[in-house]
């Protein structure tokens, strides 16, 4: 399972916005983009040229990829699947990404960031309809119940996360039962449910070149 293992704060600086990849740290003064609000690297502070049309498309694709923690080849697969489905390709793409198991775990509050959710899912801390699922890219369906595995509730980190359960807003397509440490997929997400600063039409244009 391929994943990015480098410094994540430089990804936020490269995209010029907070991607919230380090959980609580992103909300403190230690956040790298608050201290160094310029691109990483030797020429990060240099006055940049006006981005080209392709440059804007590339940055939008990279932003979406990094927000959801998806590698290039896997992102291409998501786009191809979105293009095959009926409807608007860009919206289909975001809906497919939003339905990822690690993203749902993050939205429900079982993790402080998507990278942490990916790790927790990979380590087998969650079940779907009572069966353990350890695949972060698993695509959830309507009616499925995502819950913390009983044996995982006693771990120090999970205890900390469960104590704060319910303090973060949950998207309308999900329902959280904080007492049971479980969430239900009540509907498939729509574009209106996805509150991320992504201009998906630029991604479609990039892949349509």
JSON list of C-alpha atoms in Angstrom, two decimals:
[
{"chain": "A", "resi": 1, "resn": "UNK", "atom": "CA", "xyz": [0.00, 0.00, 0.00]},
{"chain": "A", "resi": 2, "resn": "UNK", "atom": "CA", "xyz": [1.80, 3.12, -1.26]},
{"chain": "A", "resi": 3, "resn": "UNK", "atom": "CA", "xyz": [1.63, 6.30, 0.77]},
{"chain": "A", "resi": 4, "resn": "UNK", "atom": "CA", "xyz": [3.48, 9.58, 1.14]},
{"chain": "A", "resi": 5, "resn": "UNK", "atom": "CA", "xyz": [6.05, 9.37, 3.96]},
{"chain": "A", "resi": 6, "resn": "UNK", "atom": "CA", "xyz": [7.75, 12.76, 3.69]},
{"chain": "A", "resi": 7, "resn": "UNK", "atom": "CA", "xyz": [7.18, 15.92, 5.76]},
{"chain": "A", "resi": 8, "resn": "UNK", "atom": "CA", "xyz": [3.49, 16.79, 5.44]},
{"chain": "A", "resi": 9, "resn": "UNK", "atom": "CA", "xyz": [3.73, 20.44, 6.48]},
{"chain": "A", "resi": 10, "resn": "UNK", "atom": "CA", "xyz": [5.60, 21.27, 3.28]},
{"chain": "A", "resi": 11, "resn": "UNK", "atom": "CA", "xyz": [2.58, 19.96, 1.32]},
{"chain": "A", "resi": 12, "resn": "UNK", "atom": "CA", "xyz": [0.38, 22.61, 2.92]},
{"chain": "A", "resi": 13, "resn": "UNK", "atom": "CA", "xyz": [2.96, 25.29, 2.18]},
{"chain": "A", "resi": 14, "resn": "UNK", "atom": "CA", "xyz": [3.21, 24.12, -1.43]},
{"chain": "A", "resi": 15, "resn": "UNK", "atom": "CA", "xyz": [-0.55, 24.36, -1.91]},
{"chain": "A", "resi": 16, "resn": "UNK", "atom": "CA", "xyz": [-0.71, 27.68, -0.05]},
{"chain": "A", "resi": 17, "resn": "UNK", "atom": "CA", "xyz": [-3.43, 26.50, 2.34]},
{"chain": "A", "resi": 18, "resn": "UNK", "atom": "CA", "xyz": [-4.00, 24.28, 5.37]},
{"chain": "A", "resi": 19, "resn": "UNK", "atom": "CA", "xyz": [-4.69, 20.70, 4.36]},
{"chain": "A", "resi": 20, "resn": "UNK", "atom": "CA", "xyz": [-5.12, 19.68, 8.04]},
{"chain": "A", "resi": 21, "resn": "UNK", "atom": "CA", "xyz": [-2.78, 16.70, 7.74]},
{"chain": "A", "resi": 22, "resn": "UNK", "atom": "CA", "xyz": [-1.42, 16.84, 11.30]},
{"chain": "A", "resi": 23, "resn": "UNK", "atom": "CA", "xyz": [-4.60, 16.94, 13.35]},
{"chain": "A", "resi": 24, "resn": "UNK", "atom": "CA", "xyz": [-4.59, 19.24, 16.40]},
{"chain": "A", "resi": 25, "resn": "UNK", "atom": "CA", "xyz": [-1.24, 20.80, 15.47]},
{"chain": "A", "resi": 26, "resn": "UNK", "atom": "CA", "xyz": [-2.87, 22.48, 12.47]},
{"chain": "A", "resi": 27, "resn": "UNK", "atom": "CA", "xyz": [-5.05, 24.55, 14.83]},
{"chain": "A", "resi": 28, "resn": "UNK", "atom": "CA", "xyz": [-2.10, 25.87, 16.89]},
{"chain": "A", "resi": 29, "resn": "UNK", "atom": "CA", "xyz": [0.64, 28.43, 16.33]},
{"chain": "A", "resi": 30, "resn": "UNK", "atom": "CA", "xyz": [3.01, 25.57, 15.50]},
{"chain": "A", "resi": 31, "resn": "UNK", "atom": "CA", "xyz": [1.37, 25.13, 12.10]},
{"chain": "A", "resi": 32, "resn": "UNK", "atom": "CA", "xyz": [4.08, 25.61, 9.47]},
{"chain": "A", "resi": 33, "resn": "UNK", "atom": "CA", "xyz": [1.92, 27.62, 7.08]},
{"chain": "A", "resi": 34, "resn": "UNK", "atom": "CA", "xyz": [1.19, 30.17, 9.83]},
{"chain": "A", "resi": 35, "resn": "UNK", "atom": "CA", "xyz": [4.91, 30.61, 10.49]},
{"chain": "A", "resi": 36, "resn": "UNK", "atom": "CA", "xyz": [6.16, 30.35, 6.90]},
{"chain": "A", "resi": 37, "resn": "UNK", "atom": "CA", "xyz": [3.38, 31.23, 4.50]},
{"chain": "A", "resi": 38, "resn": "UNK", "atom": "CA", "xyz": [5.40, 30.62, 1.36]},
{"chain": "A", "resi": 39, "resn": "UNK", "atom": "CA", "xyz": [6.27, 27.63, -0.78]},
{"chain": "A", "resi": 40, "resn": "UNK", "atom": "CA", "xyz": [9.02, 25.28, 0.48]},
{"chain": "A", "resi": 41, "resn": "UNK", "atom": "CA", "xyz": [12.44, 25.06, -1.12]},
{"chain": "A", "resi": 42, "resn": "UNK", "atom": "CA", "xyz": [15.27, 27.37, -2.05]},
{"chain": "A", "resi": 43, "resn": "UNK", "atom": "CA", "xyz": [13.12, 29.62, -4.23]},
{"chain": "A", "resi": 44, "resn": "UNK", "atom": "CA", "xyz": [9.98, 29.48, -2.10]},
{"chain": "A", "resi": 45, "resn": "UNK", "atom": "CA", "xyz": [10.08, 33.17, -1.20]},
{"chain": "A", "resi": 46, "resn": "UNK", "atom": "CA", "xyz": [10.94, 34.31, -4.70]},
{"chain": "A", "resi": 47, "resn": "UNK", "atom": "CA", "xyz": [8.32, 36.30, -6.54]},
{"chain": "A", "resi": 48, "resn": "UNK", "atom": "CA", "xyz": [6.60, 33.71, -8.66]},
{"chain": "A", "resi": 49, "resn": "UNK", "atom": "CA", "xyz": [5.45, 33.98, -12.24]},
{"chain": "A", "resi": 50, "resn": "UNK", "atom": "CA", "xyz": [1.79, 34.08, -13.10]},
{"chain": "A", "resi": 51, "resn": "UNK", "atom": "CA", "xyz": [0.69, 30.42, -13.21]},
{"chain": "A", "resi": 52, "resn": "UNK", "atom": "CA", "xyz": [-0.22, 28.99, -16.59]},
{"chain": "A", "resi": 53, "resn": "UNK", "atom": "CA", "xyz": [-3.55, 27.33, -17.29]},
{"chain": "A", "resi": 54, "resn": "UNK", "atom": "CA", "xyz": [-1.88, 23.93, -16.97]},
{"chain": "A", "resi": 55, "resn": "UNK", "atom": "CA", "xyz": [-0.21, 25.05, -13.74]},
{"chain": "A", "resi": 56, "resn": "UNK", "atom": "CA", "xyz": [-3.57, 25.91, -12.18]},
{"chain": "A", "resi": 57, "resn": "UNK", "atom": "CA", "xyz": [-5.00, 22.54, -13.25]},
{"chain": "A", "resi": 58, "resn": "UNK", "atom": "CA", "xyz": [-2.01, 20.69, -11.84]},
{"chain": "A", "resi": 59, "resn": "UNK", "atom": "CA", "xyz": [-2.14, 22.48, -8.50]},
{"chain": "A", "resi": 60, "resn": "UNK", "atom": "CA", "xyz": [-5.86, 21.71, -8.14]},
{"chain": "A", "resi": 61, "resn": "UNK", "atom": "CA", "xyz": [-5.25, 18.03, -8.84]},
{"chain": "A", "resi": 62, "resn": "UNK", "atom": "CA", "xyz": [-2.37, 17.93, -6.37]},
{"chain": "A", "resi": 63, "resn": "UNK", "atom": "CA", "xyz": [-4.45, 19.68, -3.72]},
{"chain": "A", "resi": 64, "resn": "UNK", "atom": "CA", "xyz": [-7.27, 17.11, -4.01]},
{"chain": "A", "resi": 65, "resn": "UNK", "atom": "CA", "xyz": [-4.79, 14.24, -4.03]},
{"chain": "A", "resi": 66, "resn": "UNK", "atom": "CA", "xyz": [-3.06, 15.46, -0.89]},
{"chain": "A", "resi": 67, "resn": "UNK", "atom": "CA", "xyz": [-6.24, 16.29, 0.97]},
{"chain": "A", "resi": 68, "resn": "UNK", "atom": "CA", "xyz": [-7.46, 12.72, 0.59]},
{"chain": "A", "resi": 69, "resn": "UNK", "atom": "CA", "xyz": [-4.00, 11.12, 0.87]},
{"chain": "A", "resi": 70, "resn": "UNK", "atom": "CA", "xyz": [-4.17, 9.37, -2.50]},
{"chain": "A", "resi": 71, "resn": "UNK", "atom": "CA", "xyz": [-1.16, 8.56, -4.67]},
{"chain": "A", "resi": 72, "resn": "UNK", "atom": "CA", "xyz": [-1.02, 9.48, -8.37]},
{"chain": "A", "resi": 73, "resn": "UNK", "atom": "CA", "xyz": [-1.89, 6.08, -9.88]},
{"chain": "A", "resi": 74, "resn": "UNK", "atom": "CA", "xyz": [-4.80, 5.56, -7.50]},
{"chain": "A", "resi": 75, "resn": "UNK", "atom": "CA", "xyz": [-6.10, 9.07, -8.20]},
{"chain": "A", "resi": 76, "resn": "UNK", "atom": "CA", "xyz": [-6.05, 8.27, -11.93]},
{"chain": "A", "resi": 77, "resn": "UNK", "atom": "CA", "xyz": [-8.15, 5.15, -11.23]},
{"chain": "A", "resi": 78, "resn": "UNK", "atom": "CA", "xyz": [-10.68, 7.27, -9.32]},
{"chain": "A", "resi": 79, "resn": "UNK", "atom": "CA", "xyz": [-10.89, 9.72, -12.22]},
{"chain": "A", "resi": 80, "resn": "UNK", "atom": "CA", "xyz": [-11.38, 6.94, -14.76]},
{"chain": "A", "resi": 81, "resn": "UNK", "atom": "CA", "xyz": [-14.19, 5.47, -12.64]},
{"chain": "A", "resi": 82, "resn": "UNK", "atom": "CA", "xyz": [-15.79, 8.91, -12.25]},
{"chain": "A", "resi": 83, "resn": "UNK", "atom": "CA", "xyz": [-15.67, 9.46, -16.02]},
{"chain": "A", "resi": 84, "resn": "UNK", "atom": "CA", "xyz": [-17.43, 6.12, -16.64]},
{"chain": "A", "resi": 85, "resn": "UNK", "atom": "CA", "xyz": [-20.34, 6.98, -14.35]},
{"chain": "A", "resi": 86, "resn": "UNK", "atom": "CA", "xyz": [-23.39, 9.00, -15.29]},
{"chain": "A", "resi": 87, "resn": "UNK", "atom": "CA", "xyz": [-23.44, 12.64, -14.24]},
{"chain": "A", "resi": 88, "resn": "UNK", "atom": "CA", "xyz": [-20.78, 15.33, -13.89]},
{"chain": "A", "resi": 89, "resn": "UNK", "atom": "CA", "xyz": [-17.30, 13.77, -13.86]},
{"chain": "A", "resi": 90, "resn": "UNK", "atom": "CA", "xyz": [-15.79, 16.25, -11.40]},
{"chain": "A", "resi": 91, "resn": "UNK", "atom": "CA", "xyz": [-18.58, 15.78, -8.88]},
{"chain": "A", "resi": 92, "resn": "UNK", "atom": "CA", "xyz": [-18.44, 11.99, -9.33]},
{"chain": "A", "resi": 93, "resn": "UNK", "atom": "CA", "xyz": [-14.72, 12.12, -8.55]},
{"chain": "A", "resi": 94, "resn": "UNK", "atom": "CA", "xyz": [-15.19, 14.00, -5.28]},
{"chain": "A", "resi": 95, "resn": "UNK", "atom": "CA", "xyz": [-18.04, 11.70, -4.22]},
{"chain": "A", "resi": 96, "resn": "UNK", "atom": "CA", "xyz": [-15.86, 8.62, -4.80]},
{"chain": "A", "resi": 97, "resn": "UNK", "atom": "CA", "xyz": [-13.06, 10.15, -2.73]},
{"chain": "A", "resi": 98, "resn": "UNK", "atom": "CA", "xyz": [-15.46, 11.20, 0.00]},
{"chain": "A", "resi": 99, "resn": "UNK", "atom": "CA", "xyz": [-16.77, 7.63, 0.35]},
{"chain": "A", "resi": 100, "resn": "UNK", "atom": "CA", "xyz": [-13.33, 6.27, 1.27]},
{"chain": "A", "resi": 101, "resn": "UNK", "atom": "CA", "xyz": [-13.28, 4.45, 4.60]},
{"chain": "A", "resi": 102, "resn": "UNK", "atom": "CA", "xyz": [-10.46, 6.59, 6.03]},
{"chain": "A", "resi": 103, "resn": "UNK", "atom": "CA", "xyz": [-12.31, 9.79, 5.09]},
{"chain": "A", "resi": 104, "resn": "UNK", "atom": "CA", "xyz": [-15.51, 8.56, 6.77]},
{"chain": "A", "resi": 105, "resn": "UNK", "atom": "CA", "xyz": [-13.58, 7.63, 9.94]},
{"chain": "A", "resi": 106, "resn": "UNK", "atom": "CA", "xyz": [-12.14, 11.16, 9.97]},
{"chain": "A", "resi": 107, "resn": "UNK", "atom": "CA", "xyz": [-15.54, 12.80, 9.43]},
{"chain": "A", "resi": 108, "resn": "UNK", "atom": "CA", "xyz": [-17.10, 10.80, 12.27]},
{"chain": "A", "resi": 109, "resn": "UNK", "atom": "CA", "xyz": [-14.40, 12.07, 14.66]},
{"chain": "A", "resi": 110, "resn": "UNK", "atom": "CA", "xyz": [-12.64, 8.74, 15.20]},
{"chain": "A", "resi": 111, "resn": "UNK", "atom": "CA", "xyz": [-9.37, 10.38, 14.07]},
{"chain": "A", "resi": 112, "resn": "UNK", "atom": "CA", "xyz": [-7.94, 13.90, 14.22]},
{"chain": "A", "resi": 113, "resn": "UNK", "atom": "CA", "xyz": [-6.80, 13.90, 10.59]},
{"chain": "A", "resi": 114, "resn": "UNK", "atom": "CA", "xyz": [-7.16, 11.85, 7.42]},
{"chain": "A", "resi": 115, "resn": "UNK", "atom": "CA", "xyz": [-3.59, 10.46, 7.70]},
{"chain": "A", "resi": 116, "resn": "UNK", "atom": "CA", "xyz": [-4.32, 9.28, 11.25]},
{"chain": "A", "resi": 117, "resn": "UNK", "atom": "CA", "xyz": [-7.63, 7.77, 10.08]},
{"chain": "A", "resi": 118, "resn": "UNK", "atom": "CA", "xyz": [-5.77, 5.91, 7.33]},
{"chain": "A", "resi": 119, "resn": "UNK", "atom": "CA", "xyz": [-3.35, 4.47, 9.87]},
{"chain": "A", "resi": 120, "resn": "UNK", "atom": "CA", "xyz": [-6.08, 3.45, 12.31]},
{"chain": "A", "resi": 121, "resn": "UNK", "atom": "CA", "xyz": [-8.07, 1.74, 9.56]},
{"chain": "A", "resi": 122, "resn": "UNK", "atom": "CA", "xyz": [-4.95, -0.06, 8.29]},
{"chain": "A", "resi": 123, "resn": "UNK", "atom": "CA", "xyz": [-4.30, -1.37, 11.80]},
{"chain": "A", "resi": 124, "resn": "UNK", "atom": "CA", "xyz": [-7.76, -2.92, 11.92]},
{"chain": "A", "resi": 125, "resn": "UNK", "atom": "CA", "xyz": [-9.40, -0.73, 14.58]},
{"chain": "A", "resi": 126, "resn": "UNK", "atom": "CA", "xyz": [-12.78, -0.49, 12.80]},
{"chain": "A", "resi": 127, "resn": "UNK", "atom": "CA", "xyz": [-15.60, -2.71, 11.64]},
{"chain": "A", "resi": 128, "resn": "UNK", "atom": "CA", "xyz": [-18.24, -2.30, 8.94]},
{"chain": "A", "resi": 129, "resn": "UNK", "atom": "CA", "xyz": [-21.50, -4.04, 9.80]},
{"chain": "A", "resi": 130, "resn": "UNK", "atom": "CA", "xyz": [-19.63, -6.04, 12.43]},
{"chain": "A", "resi": 131, "resn": "UNK", "atom": "CA", "xyz": [-16.83, -7.24, 10.15]},
{"chain": "A", "resi": 132, "resn": "UNK", "atom": "CA", "xyz": [-13.29, -5.88, 10.44]},
{"chain": "A", "resi": 133, "resn": "UNK", "atom": "CA", "xyz": [-12.21, -3.71, 7.53]},
{"chain": "A", "resi": 134, "resn": "UNK", "atom": "CA", "xyz": [-8.56, -2.67, 7.25]},
{"chain": "A", "resi": 135, "resn": "UNK", "atom": "CA", "xyz": [-8.60, -1.18, 3.75]},
{"chain": "A", "resi": 136, "resn": "UNK", "atom": "CA", "xyz": [-8.50, 2.67, 3.82]},
{"chain": "A", "resi": 137, "resn": "UNK", "atom": "CA", "xyz": [-9.82, 2.88, 0.25]},
{"chain": "A", "resi": 138, "resn": "UNK", "atom": "CA", "xyz": [-12.91, 0.75, 1.01]},
{"chain": "A", "resi": 139, "resn": "UNK", "atom": "CA", "xyz": [-15.93, 2.56, -0.43]},
{"chain": "A", "resi": 140, "resn": "UNK", "atom": "CA", "xyz": [-18.79, 2.79, 2.06]},
{"chain": "A", "resi": 141, "resn": "UNK", "atom": "CA", "xyz": [-22.42, 2.18, 1.06]},
{"chain": "A", "resi": 142, "resn": "UNK", "atom": "CA", "xyz": [-25.75, 3.48, 2.32]},
{"chain": "A", "resi": 143, "resn": "UNK", "atom": "CA", "xyz": [-26.89, 1.67, 5.44]},
{"chain": "A", "resi": 144, "resn": "UNK", "atom": "CA", "xyz": [-23.45, 0.49, 6.52]},
{"chain": "A", "resi": 145, "resn": "UNK", "atom": "CA", "xyz": [-22.44, 0.99, 10.14]},
{"chain": "A", "resi": 146, "resn": "UNK", "atom": "CA", "xyz": [-18.81, 1.94, 10.85]},
{"chain": "A", "resi": 147, "resn": "UNK", "atom": "CA", "xyz": [-17.81, 1.26, 14.46]},
{"chain": "A", "resi": 148, "resn": "UNK", "atom": "CA", "xyz": [-14.72, 1.17, 16.64]},
{"chain": "A", "resi": 149, "resn": "UNK", "atom": "CA", "xyz": [-13.74, -2.44, 17.31]},
{"chain": "A", "resi": 150, "resn": "UNK", "atom": "CA", "xyz": [-14.43, -3.44, 20.93]},
{"chain": "A", "resi": 151, "resn": "UNK", "atom": "CA", "xyz": [-10.85, -4.48, 21.55]},
{"chain": "A", "resi": 152, "resn": "UNK", "atom": "CA", "xyz": [-9.56, -1.12, 20.33]},
{"chain": "A", "resi": 153, "resn": "UNK", "atom": "CA", "xyz": [-11.61, 1.07, 22.67]},
{"chain": "A", "resi": 154, "resn": "UNK", "atom": "CA", "xyz": [-9.18, 0.49, 25.54]},
{"chain": "A", "resi": 155, "resn": "UNK", "atom": "CA", "xyz": [-6.09, 1.79, 23.69]},
{"chain": "A", "resi": 156, "resn": "UNK", "atom": "CA", "xyz": [-4.82, 5.15, 25.07]},
{"chain": "A", "resi": 157, "resn": "UNK", "atom": "CA", "xyz": [-5.12, 7.01, 21.77]},
{"chain": "A", "resi": 158, "resn": "UNK", "atom": "CA", "xyz": [-8.59, 5.69, 21.01]},
{"chain": "A", "resi": 159, "resn": "UNK", "atom": "CA", "xyz": [-9.75, 6.57, 24.53]},
{"chain": "A", "resi": 160, "resn": "UNK", "atom": "CA", "xyz": [-8.58, 10.12, 23.95]},
{"chain": "A", "resi": 161, "resn": "UNK", "atom": "CA", "xyz": [-10.38, 10.32, 20.62]},
{"chain": "A", "resi": 162, "resn": "UNK", "atom": "CA", "xyz": [-13.61, 8.85, 21.98]},
{"chain": "A", "resi": 163, "resn": "UNK", "atom": "CA", "xyz": [-13.65, 11.32, 24.89]},
{"chain": "A", "resi": 164, "resn": "UNK", "atom": "CA", "xyz": [-13.86, 14.16, 22.35]},
{"chain": "A", "resi": 165, "resn": "UNK", "atom": "CA", "xyz": [-16.36, 12.39, 20.12]},
{"chain": "A", "resi": 166, "resn": "UNK", "atom": "CA", "xyz": [-19.23, 14.63, 19.05]},
{"chain": "A", "resi": 167, "resn": "UNK", "atom": "CA", "xyz": [-17.31, 17.90, 19.44]},
{"chain": "A", "resi": 168, "resn": "UNK", "atom": "CA", "xyz": [-16.82, 18.16, 15.67]},
{"chain": "A", "resi": 169, "resn": "UNK", "atom": "CA", "xyz": [-19.66, 18.60, 13.21]},
{"chain": "A", "resi": 170, "resn": "UNK", "atom": "CA", "xyz": [-20.55, 15.53, 11.14]},
{"chain": "A", "resi": 171, "resn": "UNK", "atom": "CA", "xyz": [-21.66, 15.81, 7.48]},
{"chain": "A", "resi": 172, "resn": "UNK", "atom": "CA", "xyz": [-25.37, 15.34, 6.84]},
{"chain": "A", "resi": 173, "resn": "UNK", "atom": "CA", "xyz": [-24.85, 12.10, 4.91]},
{"chain": "A", "resi": 174, "resn": "UNK", "atom": "CA", "xyz": [-23.45, 10.47, 8.06]},
{"chain": "A", "resi": 175, "resn": "UNK", "atom": "CA", "xyz": [-25.04, 9.84, 11.47]},
{"chain": "A", "resi": 176, "resn": "UNK", "atom": "CA", "xyz": [-22.97, 9.49, 14.65]},
{"chain": "A", "resi": 177, "resn": "UNK", "atom": "CA", "xyz": [-23.90, 7.55, 17.79]},
{"chain": "A", "resi": 178, "resn": "UNK", "atom": "CA", "xyz": [-21.24, 8.78, 20.22]},
{"chain": "A", "resi": 179, "resn": "UNK", "atom": "CA", "xyz": [-22.32, 6.44, 23.02]},
{"chain": "A", "resi": 180, "resn": "UNK", "atom": "CA", "xyz": [-21.89, 3.38, 20.81]},
{"chain": "A", "resi": 181, "resn": "UNK", "atom": "CA", "xyz": [-18.78, 4.78, 19.08]},
{"chain": "A", "resi": 182, "resn": "UNK", "atom": "CA", "xyz": [-20.42, 4.05, 15.74]},
{"chain": "A", "resi": 183, "resn": "UNK", "atom": "CA", "xyz": [-21.59, 5.92, 12.69]},
{"chain": "A", "resi": 184, "resn": "UNK", "atom": "CA", "xyz": [-24.07, 5.10, 9.93]},
{"chain": "A", "resi": 185, "resn": "UNK", "atom": "CA", "xyz": [-24.02, 6.05, 6.26]},
{"chain": "A", "resi": 186, "resn": "UNK", "atom": "CA", "xyz": [-27.54, 7.45, 5.86]},
{"chain": "A", "resi": 187, "resn": "UNK", "atom": "CA", "xyz": [-27.07, 8.66, 2.27]},
{"chain": "A", "resi": 188, "resn": "UNK", "atom": "CA", "xyz": [-24.44, 9.04, -0.41]},
{"chain": "A", "resi": 189, "resn": "UNK", "atom": "CA", "xyz": [-22.63, 12.40, -0.31]},
{"chain": "A", "resi": 190, "resn": "UNK", "atom": "CA", "xyz": [-23.51, 15.10, -2.83]},
{"chain": "A", "resi": 191, "resn": "UNK", "atom": "CA", "xyz": [-21.33, 17.97, -4.03]},
{"chain": "A", "resi": 192, "resn": "UNK", "atom": "CA", "xyz": [-23.10, 20.29, -1.58]},
{"chain": "A", "resi": 193, "resn": "UNK", "atom": "CA", "xyz": [-22.00, 18.03, 1.30]},
{"chain": "A", "resi": 194, "resn": "UNK", "atom": "CA", "xyz": [-18.31, 18.30, 0.38]},
{"chain": "A", "resi": 195, "resn": "UNK", "atom": "CA", "xyz": [-17.06, 21.47, 2.03]},
{"chain": "A", "resi": 196, "resn": "UNK", "atom": "CA", "xyz": [-13.57, 21.51, 0.54]},
{"chain": "A", "resi": 197, "resn": "UNK", "atom": "CA", "xyz": [-11.99, 24.33, -1.52]},
{"chain": "A", "resi": 198, "resn": "UNK", "atom": "CA", "xyz": [-11.55, 22.20, -4.63]},
{"chain": "A", "resi": 199, "resn": "UNK", "atom": "CA", "xyz": [-12.39, 23.39, -8.15]},
{"chain": "A", "resi": 200, "resn": "UNK", "atom": "CA", "xyz": [-13.02, 19.98, -9.65]},
{"chain": "A", "resi": 201, "resn": "UNK", "atom": "CA", "xyz": [-13.57, 21.32, -13.16]},
{"chain": "A", "resi": 202, "resn": "UNK", "atom": "CA", "xyz": [-9.85, 22.18, -13.32]},
{"chain": "A", "resi": 203, "resn": "UNK", "atom": "CA", "xyz": [-9.00, 18.55, -12.51]},
{"chain": "A", "resi": 204, "resn": "UNK", "atom": "CA", "xyz": [-11.28, 17.35, -15.31]},
{"chain": "A", "resi": 205, "resn": "UNK", "atom": "CA", "xyz": [-9.66, 19.81, -17.72]},
{"chain": "A", "resi": 206, "resn": "UNK", "atom": "CA", "xyz": [-6.20, 18.57, -16.69]},
{"chain": "A", "resi": 207, "resn": "UNK", "atom": "CA", "xyz": [-7.04, 14.94, -17.46]},
{"chain": "A", "resi": 208, "resn": "UNK", "atom": "CA", "xyz": [-8.86, 15.91, -20.67]},
{"chain": "A", "resi": 209, "resn": "UNK", "atom": "CA", "xyz": [-5.80, 17.54, -22.25]}
]
